[in-house]
């Protein structure tokens, strides 16, 4: 409990929504209390009718008021229950919707470092389990606990007003029922629930590894290992969950015994204080029966307490999601049509004082329509350079400028200036039309078809049964690697930005397909400023200048045609790349 209190003190994911939707929360609790009151009142009036009818009243009117109240409470209970469910689920769905939206925003801000900071399995676990646990936190812990405490307080006050001794005795029993037993249960069961959560989180990580590496399992011939790998964790989880169920059964039995003691106390109380005359005796059954529906409000409290470690872990994981902080200058507006040049002025960057310098005094200026290839071995800072250009990273020295404006001051307009085509552009499991229109949601069907024709996909698409409404399947698996790149290029053409960044878009393709695709790229991107990250020299004759990076600094640069004639080292690299 101490850990949970400390966590909630610094929480930024749960408390804000308690405040934002406090009116819905209030009405949810109000209707929950009214539901319990109507249930008890229904039993109370029913008990009174039974006792009063047993005395053979001479006129039906003697119990008519009780009959009407019984009907009213009988109608009120389901009505208030419906309203409570309607309000509470509305409240929970609003909160979880906001939480999901916030989660996406956090991940979006950290997109440049997603693979460095997050594991896919962890994010899958947060989406599938943690947000669901927070939903249960409200429905199975917050609401039942508060409603149970309010009802318990009302009962104790009413009995205490009639007899303080029995009021204190019920207070003691209520304390055990709705506070002491839940705390003991949580201390015993909490650690087990936490282990179950840890095993489940690990299973999500293993699941993503197995799915994403399924082909490697098959190629290695380790089919048995693939199927056997999760079994120990699943067995441990099942064993632990069975122990939890058995513990829950025993705990609920004890709670029912305590509740039975409450009933006995009320029986003794009514027999001692409500039997002085016939009028009082008519209320004996009423008082005793009225407490029975309250078990529905009290017993779920312990179950909610048992799950607090799950909620605490979920809240902790959400609070640990912090995007990489970046201080941006005041944002400015610039018309993309006025783009004249992209300037990389004396850039220097390192992640921290203990890491090596990845970009070391890098300077280049590209005018509108110029194209530059950046080459170098892995780890020389090529991808880091793209992140600096996009504004995902802030250099320790120098600046990236569009015209005379720092790119950091244009982040709100970034999608209007930069388009990116990387090694594995993602195609969503929807139609070709929708995937391409991602580049410009306002584009017409004719615009989409026009860019697909430019990237030489028209004939292929129109040969398909559903043509442009063909679903590309998961990650675009309906098409080959080269075709996926062409569809992604169509998306970029539709986006129509002045600067295009190519991050090794042809890696893994055969040389012929690669050359054809590169020629298509640079033919269609004529007039665009292009920075192309590549690992070899195929197609380099299509650019205006080549820059070789070594340890973050420029080792060699120039026009590829000039270098081929004048630079022996470049000619050797060029010949080696072609296998001469």
XYZ file of C-alpha atoms in Angstrom:
580
model
C 0.000 0.000 0.000
C 2.903 2.326 0.740
C 4.282 1.795 -2.756
C 0.855 2.519 -4.245
C 0.506 5.739 -2.234
C 3.966 6.923 -3.330
C 3.173 6.066 -6.926
C -0.123 7.957 -6.891
C 1.587 11.034 -5.413
C 3.695 11.387 -8.553
C 1.168 9.940 -10.991
C 0.363 11.888 -14.154
C -1.809 9.264 -15.879
C -4.713 8.553 -13.497
C -5.290 11.557 -11.236
C -5.771 14.135 -14.045
C -8.767 12.211 -15.384
C -10.333 11.806 -11.952
C -10.476 15.576 -11.875
C -11.447 16.115 -15.506
C -14.472 13.813 -15.352
C -15.385 14.329 -11.706
C -19.042 15.079 -12.496
C -19.477 11.725 -14.268
C -17.670 10.041 -11.389
C -19.984 11.721 -8.869
C -23.131 10.574 -10.675
C -21.721 7.052 -11.085
C -21.158 6.814 -7.341
C -24.510 8.429 -6.578
C -26.433 5.949 -8.714
C -24.375 3.106 -7.251
C -25.357 4.152 -3.725
C -29.001 4.595 -4.751
C -28.958 1.097 -6.290
C -27.771 -0.405 -2.992
C -30.288 1.666 -1.010
C -33.157 0.562 -3.257
C -32.054 -3.091 -2.950
C -32.027 -2.871 0.862
C -35.230 -0.866 0.938
C -36.899 -3.456 -1.300
C -36.007 -6.199 1.167
C -36.960 -3.952 4.104
C -40.473 -3.261 2.812
C -40.852 -6.895 1.747
C -39.944 -8.011 5.268
C -42.411 -5.546 6.742
C -45.190 -6.830 4.461
C -44.442 -10.422 5.514
C -44.557 -9.590 9.225
C -47.559 -7.290 8.964
C -49.494 -9.745 6.808
C -48.874 -12.478 9.384
C -50.978 -10.468 11.875
C -54.014 -10.677 9.533
C -54.717 -6.934 9.154
C -58.427 -6.294 8.823
C -57.933 -4.090 5.736
C -55.554 -4.328 2.785
C -55.017 -0.602 3.106
C -52.991 -1.321 6.250
C -50.134 -2.621 4.047
C -50.969 -0.775 0.827
C -48.297 1.895 1.386
C -45.669 -0.824 1.936
C -46.808 -2.605 -1.233
C -46.503 0.605 -3.262
C -43.030 1.253 -1.799
C -42.006 -2.315 -2.609
C -43.032 -1.810 -6.221
C -41.259 1.582 -6.312
C -38.013 0.179 -4.884
C -38.317 -2.860 -7.158
C -38.463 -0.539 -10.154
C -35.865 1.870 -8.736
C -33.191 -0.785 -8.224
C -32.782 -1.831 -11.899
C -33.303 1.746 -13.097
C -30.555 3.101 -10.850
C -28.369 0.089 -11.684
C -28.782 0.818 -15.377
C -27.993 4.499 -14.851
C -24.969 3.586 -12.724
C -23.649 1.232 -15.407
C -24.360 3.779 -18.116
C -22.550 6.579 -16.278
C -19.662 4.490 -14.966
C -18.924 2.860 -18.323
C -19.257 6.210 -20.071
C -16.772 7.620 -17.563
C -14.368 4.692 -17.941
C -14.531 4.697 -21.744
C -13.843 8.427 -21.848
C -10.849 7.994 -19.535
C -9.380 4.989 -21.370
C -9.947 6.727 -24.706
C -7.979 9.722 -23.437
C -5.291 7.412 -22.082
C -4.910 5.657 -25.435
C -4.781 8.979 -27.241
C -2.139 10.206 -24.823
C -0.147 6.989 -25.231
C -0.114 7.437 -29.007
C 1.014 11.051 -28.616
C 3.854 10.009 -26.295
C 5.006 7.336 -28.734
C 4.661 9.757 -31.641
C 6.923 12.295 -29.913
C 9.452 9.525 -29.311
C 9.108 7.993 -32.790
C 12.708 8.750 -33.747
C 13.942 6.712 -30.776
C 11.199 4.094 -30.631
C 13.419 1.070 -31.160
C 16.030 2.417 -28.733
C 13.626 3.170 -25.870
C 10.822 0.616 -26.265
C 10.293 -3.048 -26.953
C 7.386 -3.930 -29.221
C 6.169 -6.532 -26.733
C 6.110 -3.966 -23.930
C 4.026 -1.546 -25.996
C 1.699 -4.398 -26.990
C 1.355 -5.283 -23.301
C 0.538 -1.683 -22.394
C -2.118 -1.452 -25.101
C -3.644 -4.865 -24.457
C -3.299 -5.196 -20.681
C -2.285 -2.047 -18.842
C -5.009 0.236 -20.170
C -7.493 -2.564 -19.557
C -6.226 -2.860 -15.986
C -6.794 0.840 -15.447
C -10.321 0.386 -16.757
C -10.823 -2.393 -14.206
C -9.264 -0.188 -11.540
C -12.302 2.062 -11.769
C -14.971 -0.573 -12.398
C -13.760 -3.245 -9.966
C -11.968 -1.270 -7.267
C -12.764 2.450 -7.147
C -16.547 2.229 -7.623
C -17.259 -0.862 -5.430
C -14.972 0.350 -2.641
C -16.398 3.849 -2.407
C -19.990 2.630 -2.724
C -19.355 -0.080 -0.104
C -17.839 2.426 2.333
C -20.730 4.868 1.863
C -23.363 2.154 2.409
C -21.502 0.820 5.443
C -21.358 4.306 6.931
C -25.124 4.797 6.397
C -25.976 1.446 8.059
C -23.720 2.120 11.062
C -25.201 5.589 11.569
C -28.779 4.258 11.393
C -28.177 1.382 13.834
C -26.020 3.578 16.067
C -28.831 6.093 16.280
C -31.094 3.347 17.650
C -28.488 1.703 19.906
C -24.879 2.803 20.252
C -23.637 -0.614 21.451
C -24.907 -2.464 18.389
C -23.723 0.438 16.257
C -20.166 -0.061 17.554
C -20.456 -3.835 17.157
C -21.505 -3.451 13.520
C -18.741 -0.896 13.031
C -16.223 -3.519 14.191
C -17.685 -6.170 11.879
C -17.792 -3.723 8.951
C -14.179 -2.778 9.647
C -13.178 -6.444 9.404
C -15.378 -7.059 6.334
C -14.537 -4.069 4.169
C -11.127 -2.951 5.436
C -9.132 -5.510 7.444
C -9.842 -8.599 5.316
C -9.194 -6.703 2.037
C -5.845 -5.471 3.404
C -4.829 -8.941 4.585
C -5.982 -10.409 1.283
C -3.986 -7.838 -0.652
C -0.835 -8.502 1.374
C -1.125 -12.265 0.721
C -2.417 -12.262 -2.827
C -0.762 -9.048 -4.049
C 2.695 -10.535 -4.582
C 1.186 -13.460 -6.511
C -0.799 -11.117 -8.752
C 2.332 -9.060 -9.368
C 4.227 -12.202 -10.457
C 1.364 -13.088 -12.794
C 1.597 -9.619 -14.326
C 5.370 -9.995 -14.797
C 4.923 -13.398 -16.475
C 2.208 -11.963 -18.723
C 4.433 -9.033 -19.718
C 7.208 -11.472 -20.588
C 4.799 -13.518 -22.701
C 3.947 -10.432 -24.766
C 7.654 -9.870 -25.450
C 8.126 -13.542 -26.371
C 5.027 -13.391 -28.567
C 6.412 -10.537 -30.662
C 9.801 -12.270 -30.897
C 8.165 -15.504 -32.053
C 5.919 -13.830 -34.616
C 8.569 -11.507 -36.033
C 11.163 -14.275 -36.051
C 8.889 -17.091 -37.204
C 10.687 -17.521 -40.528
C 14.054 -17.841 -38.762
C 12.640 -20.542 -36.458
C 11.463 -22.461 -39.523
C 14.728 -22.000 -41.436
C 16.757 -23.210 -38.466
C 14.575 -26.320 -38.212
C 13.762 -25.637 -34.550
C 10.004 -26.153 -34.801
C 9.844 -27.866 -31.416
C 11.679 -25.005 -29.704
C 9.239 -22.563 -31.288
C 6.218 -24.345 -29.786
C 7.897 -25.289 -26.495
C 9.375 -21.878 -25.674
C 6.300 -20.283 -24.033
C 5.098 -23.456 -22.278
C 7.052 -23.063 -18.987
C 5.781 -19.500 -18.568
C 2.215 -20.510 -19.455
C 2.348 -23.403 -16.993
C 3.651 -21.130 -14.233
C 0.924 -18.602 -15.031
C -1.846 -21.230 -14.941
C -0.555 -22.642 -11.642
C -0.394 -19.194 -10.092
C -3.859 -18.249 -11.343
C -5.324 -21.479 -9.932
C -3.808 -20.653 -6.533
C -5.362 -17.198 -6.779
C -8.792 -18.661 -7.510
C -8.560 -21.072 -4.572
C -7.453 -18.276 -2.287
C -10.358 -16.145 -3.526
C -12.848 -18.922 -2.788
C -11.565 -19.319 0.773
C -11.487 -15.564 1.360
C -15.030 -15.092 0.060
C -16.221 -17.915 2.322
C -14.714 -16.122 5.328
C -16.378 -12.876 4.222
C -19.709 -14.681 3.988
C -19.221 -16.004 7.539
C -18.500 -12.473 8.783
C -21.569 -11.247 6.956
C -23.597 -14.023 8.613
C -22.382 -12.753 11.984
C -23.732 -9.314 11.018
C -27.087 -10.907 10.278
C -27.064 -12.666 13.668
C -26.211 -9.385 15.392
C -29.196 -7.741 13.711
C -31.443 -10.673 14.699
C -30.371 -10.291 18.334
C -30.763 -6.505 18.112
C -34.281 -6.701 16.684
C -35.385 -9.331 19.200
C -34.138 -7.231 22.108
C -35.347 -3.845 20.958
C -38.218 -4.376 18.499
C -40.462 -6.830 20.358
C -41.962 -4.568 23.013
C -45.226 -4.364 21.069
C -46.816 -5.579 17.841
C -46.079 -2.381 15.949
C -42.343 -2.753 16.560
C -42.373 -6.498 15.924
C -43.587 -5.837 12.396
C -40.106 -4.518 11.615
C -38.059 -7.528 12.789
C -37.893 -9.241 9.386
C -37.518 -5.873 7.674
C -34.281 -5.034 9.494
C -32.792 -8.491 9.064
C -33.666 -8.876 5.375
C -32.495 -5.352 4.532
C -28.851 -6.200 5.144
C -28.662 -9.181 2.758
C -28.355 -7.181 -0.521
C -25.412 -5.279 0.974
C -23.183 -8.327 0.542
C -23.095 -7.445 -3.169
C -21.543 -4.104 -2.203
C -19.082 -5.425 0.412
C -17.575 -8.675 -0.893
C -16.187 -7.283 -4.239
C -14.004 -4.849 -2.247
C -11.520 -7.599 -1.359
C -11.248 -8.689 -5.000
C -10.496 -5.114 -5.990
C -7.809 -4.824 -3.309
C -6.159 -8.052 -4.551
C -5.700 -6.501 -7.976
C -4.094 -3.288 -6.732
C -0.553 -4.569 -7.550
C -1.670 -5.098 -11.159
C -2.978 -1.562 -11.308
C 0.145 -0.201 -9.626
C 2.393 -1.941 -12.161
C 0.259 -0.669 -15.042
C 0.302 2.893 -13.699
C 4.064 2.640 -13.163
C 4.693 1.440 -16.726
C 2.594 4.262 -18.123
C 4.349 6.868 -15.983
C 7.711 5.485 -17.109
C 6.808 6.318 -20.711
C 8.541 9.646 -21.123
C 9.426 11.015 -24.569
C 12.905 12.354 -25.137
C 12.682 16.014 -24.088
C 13.403 18.588 -26.772
C 13.268 22.337 -26.306
C 12.007 23.947 -29.488
C 12.212 27.630 -30.347
C 9.135 29.674 -31.168
C 7.447 28.140 -34.200
C 7.277 30.127 -37.435
C 5.354 29.889 -40.687
C 6.943 29.457 -44.092
C 5.276 28.726 -47.409
C 6.798 25.501 -48.862
C 6.551 27.060 -52.301
C 9.195 29.616 -51.268
C 11.774 26.907 -50.548
C 15.132 27.934 -52.046
C 17.857 25.978 -50.267
C 18.656 23.598 -47.430
C 21.728 24.520 -45.388
C 23.611 22.223 -43.025
C 25.881 24.650 -41.200
C 28.811 23.226 -39.221
C 26.768 20.475 -37.561
C 28.210 18.694 -34.552
C 26.316 16.102 -32.535
C 26.866 13.538 -29.801
C 24.215 11.836 -27.654
C 26.033 12.568 -24.390
C 29.462 13.355 -23.023
C 30.396 9.670 -22.799
C 29.379 8.760 -26.373
C 31.512 9.376 -29.466
C 30.961 12.376 -31.738
C 28.671 11.099 -34.491
C 28.555 14.213 -36.658
C 31.686 16.351 -36.670
C 31.598 19.816 -38.299
C 29.420 18.721 -41.213
C 28.506 21.473 -43.687
C 26.629 21.330 -46.968
C 24.284 23.571 -48.930
C 21.728 22.161 -51.331
C 19.776 24.441 -53.567
C 16.298 23.652 -54.810
C 16.389 20.577 -57.055
C 19.918 19.450 -56.104
C 20.541 15.870 -55.095
C 23.182 14.520 -52.722
C 24.197 10.965 -51.829
C 25.726 10.309 -48.402
C 27.821 7.157 -48.099
C 29.835 5.549 -45.346
C 30.172 2.383 -43.278
C 27.616 1.501 -40.598
C 27.853 3.616 -37.463
C 29.283 6.699 -39.147
C 26.238 8.865 -38.411
C 24.289 8.713 -41.681
C 20.904 8.085 -40.050
C 21.748 10.552 -37.277
C 22.320 13.156 -39.991
C 18.773 12.569 -41.288
C 17.373 12.957 -37.770
C 19.194 16.285 -37.449
C 17.795 17.441 -40.790
C 14.259 16.493 -39.755
C 14.626 18.182 -36.382
C 14.262 15.001 -34.323
C 17.665 15.768 -32.808
C 19.189 19.096 -31.808
C 22.868 19.578 -32.676
C 25.280 20.763 -29.979
C 26.746 23.096 -32.583
C 25.570 24.489 -35.903
C 22.094 24.454 -37.397
C 19.933 23.031 -40.174
C 18.195 25.814 -42.070
C 15.499 26.047 -44.698
C 16.154 29.335 -46.450
C 17.188 31.407 -43.405
C 14.992 29.677 -40.807
C 16.183 27.027 -38.375
C 14.396 23.744 -39.070
C 13.623 23.479 -35.335
C 11.359 26.517 -35.684
C 9.400 24.805 -38.477
C 8.459 21.552 -36.693
C 4.726 22.229 -36.888
C 5.100 22.429 -40.686
C 7.633 19.631 -41.026
C 5.344 17.373 -43.061
C 4.991 20.175 -45.618
C 8.760 20.382 -46.198
C 10.076 16.825 -45.721
C 9.052 13.432 -47.041
C 10.938 10.308 -45.983
C 11.301 6.969 -47.741
C 13.188 4.441 -45.642
C 14.273 0.827 -45.986
C 10.922 -0.642 -45.007
C 8.077 1.825 -45.586
C 5.019 0.573 -43.747
C 1.898 -0.232 -45.717
C -1.271 -0.545 -43.644
C -3.687 -3.435 -43.968
C -6.139 -1.461 -46.055
C -6.624 -0.613 -49.717
C -3.974 0.663 -52.096
C -5.979 3.862 -52.444
C -5.976 4.499 -48.699
C -2.273 3.714 -48.335
C -1.258 6.186 -51.028
C -3.704 8.846 -49.840
C -1.846 8.886 -46.521
C 0.507 11.330 -48.224
C -2.343 13.777 -48.815
C -5.742 13.032 -47.327
C -7.387 15.688 -49.504
C -6.228 14.070 -52.758
C -8.905 12.847 -55.152
C -9.073 9.332 -56.575
C -7.806 10.726 -59.864
C -4.748 12.232 -58.104
C -3.948 8.897 -56.438
C -4.272 6.996 -59.714
C -2.062 9.554 -61.438
C 0.867 9.108 -59.037
C 0.496 5.319 -59.141
C 0.779 5.517 -62.917
C 3.931 7.601 -62.547
C 5.580 4.960 -60.368
C 4.667 2.307 -62.977
C 2.116 0.467 -60.839
C -0.978 1.149 -62.951
C -0.784 -1.997 -65.070
C -0.119 -4.223 -62.060
C -2.950 -2.750 -59.978
C -5.534 -2.747 -62.765
C -4.821 -6.436 -63.407
C -6.031 -7.253 -59.886
C -9.697 -8.203 -59.292
C -10.333 -5.272 -56.929
C -7.869 -2.947 -58.673
C -7.294 0.185 -56.570
C -9.474 -1.194 -53.762
C -7.174 -4.184 -53.345
C -6.171 -4.675 -49.714
C -2.379 -4.745 -49.466
C -2.551 -7.127 -46.452
C -0.435 -6.848 -43.328
C 2.704 -4.707 -43.859
C 2.008 -4.788 -47.624
C 2.715 -8.528 -47.931
C 0.412 -8.677 -50.984
C 3.234 -7.052 -53.005
C 6.946 -7.618 -53.558
C 9.639 -5.442 -51.955
C 10.122 -3.343 -55.064
C 6.373 -2.883 -55.513
C 6.006 -1.774 -51.893
C 8.688 0.849 -52.457
C 6.884 2.099 -55.563
C 3.617 2.434 -53.637
C 5.508 4.304 -50.898
C 7.058 6.556 -53.565
C 3.552 7.310 -54.884
C 2.632 8.376 -51.361
C 5.607 10.775 -51.333
C 4.708 12.198 -54.736
C 1.218 12.876 -53.446
C 2.683 14.574 -50.368
C 4.588 16.902 -52.730
C 7.261 18.302 -50.396
C 10.292 20.287 -51.590
C 12.756 17.983 -49.758
C 12.823 14.190 -49.945
C 15.021 12.040 -47.697
C 15.846 8.537 -48.921
C 17.223 6.224 -46.228
C 18.581 3.220 -48.121
C 15.223 2.556 -49.808
C 16.582 -0.166 -52.116
C 18.430 -2.286 -49.562
C 17.779 -6.008 -50.049
C 16.681 -5.713 -53.692
C 18.479 -7.439 -56.545
C 20.825 -5.171 -58.592
C 18.543 -4.960 -61.650
C 15.440 -4.098 -59.638
C 17.483 -1.676 -57.539
C 18.809 0.190 -60.573
C 15.342 0.384 -62.158
C 13.850 1.654 -58.908
C 16.585 4.269 -58.420
C 16.091 5.564 -61.946
C 12.359 5.811 -61.243
C 13.013 7.641 -57.974
C 15.268 10.299 -59.405
C 13.259 10.712 -62.579
C 10.052 11.394 -60.634
C 11.815 13.493 -58.005
C 13.191 15.885 -60.571
C 12.910 19.381 -59.174
C 12.997 18.102 -55.589
C 15.935 18.464 -53.243
C 16.997 14.910 -52.384
C 19.356 13.567 -49.717
C 19.991 9.896 -50.297
C 21.579 7.701 -47.631
C 23.140 4.630 -49.231
C 25.777 2.004 -48.471
C 27.150 1.510 -51.957
C 27.675 3.342 -55.230
C 25.039 1.805 -57.497
C 23.000 4.622 -59.021
C 25.324 7.287 -57.650
C 25.657 8.782 -61.143
C 22.065 10.042 -60.714
C 22.992 12.639 -58.052
C 24.761 16.009 -58.219
C 27.242 15.357 -55.441
C 28.526 12.531 -53.279
C 29.656 12.827 -49.665
C 31.674 10.096 -47.934
C 31.399 10.054 -44.137
C 34.038 8.555 -41.867
C 33.662 8.895 -38.082
C 31.111 11.663 -38.552
C 33.358 13.862 -40.711
C 33.512 14.356 -44.481
C 36.268 12.205 -45.900
C 35.600 12.838 -49.599
C 33.024 14.790 -51.582
C 32.317 16.062 -55.072
C 30.387 15.480 -58.251
C 30.379 11.706 -58.964
C 31.294 12.169 -62.643
C 34.205 14.465 -61.764
C 35.405 12.170 -58.969
C 35.323 9.215 -61.326
C 37.708 11.055 -63.656
C 39.989 12.706 -61.116
C 39.928 10.675 -57.857
C 41.677 7.296 -57.930
C 40.207 6.195 -54.598
C 36.673 6.932 -55.766
C 37.271 5.059 -59.046
C 38.551 2.034 -57.107
C 35.451 2.054 -54.881
C 33.208 2.468 -57.921
C 34.815 -0.476 -59.735
C 34.736 -2.662 -56.616
C 31.046 -1.945 -56.165
C 30.407 -3.289 -59.650
C 32.614 -6.335 -59.146
C 35.390 -5.297 -61.576
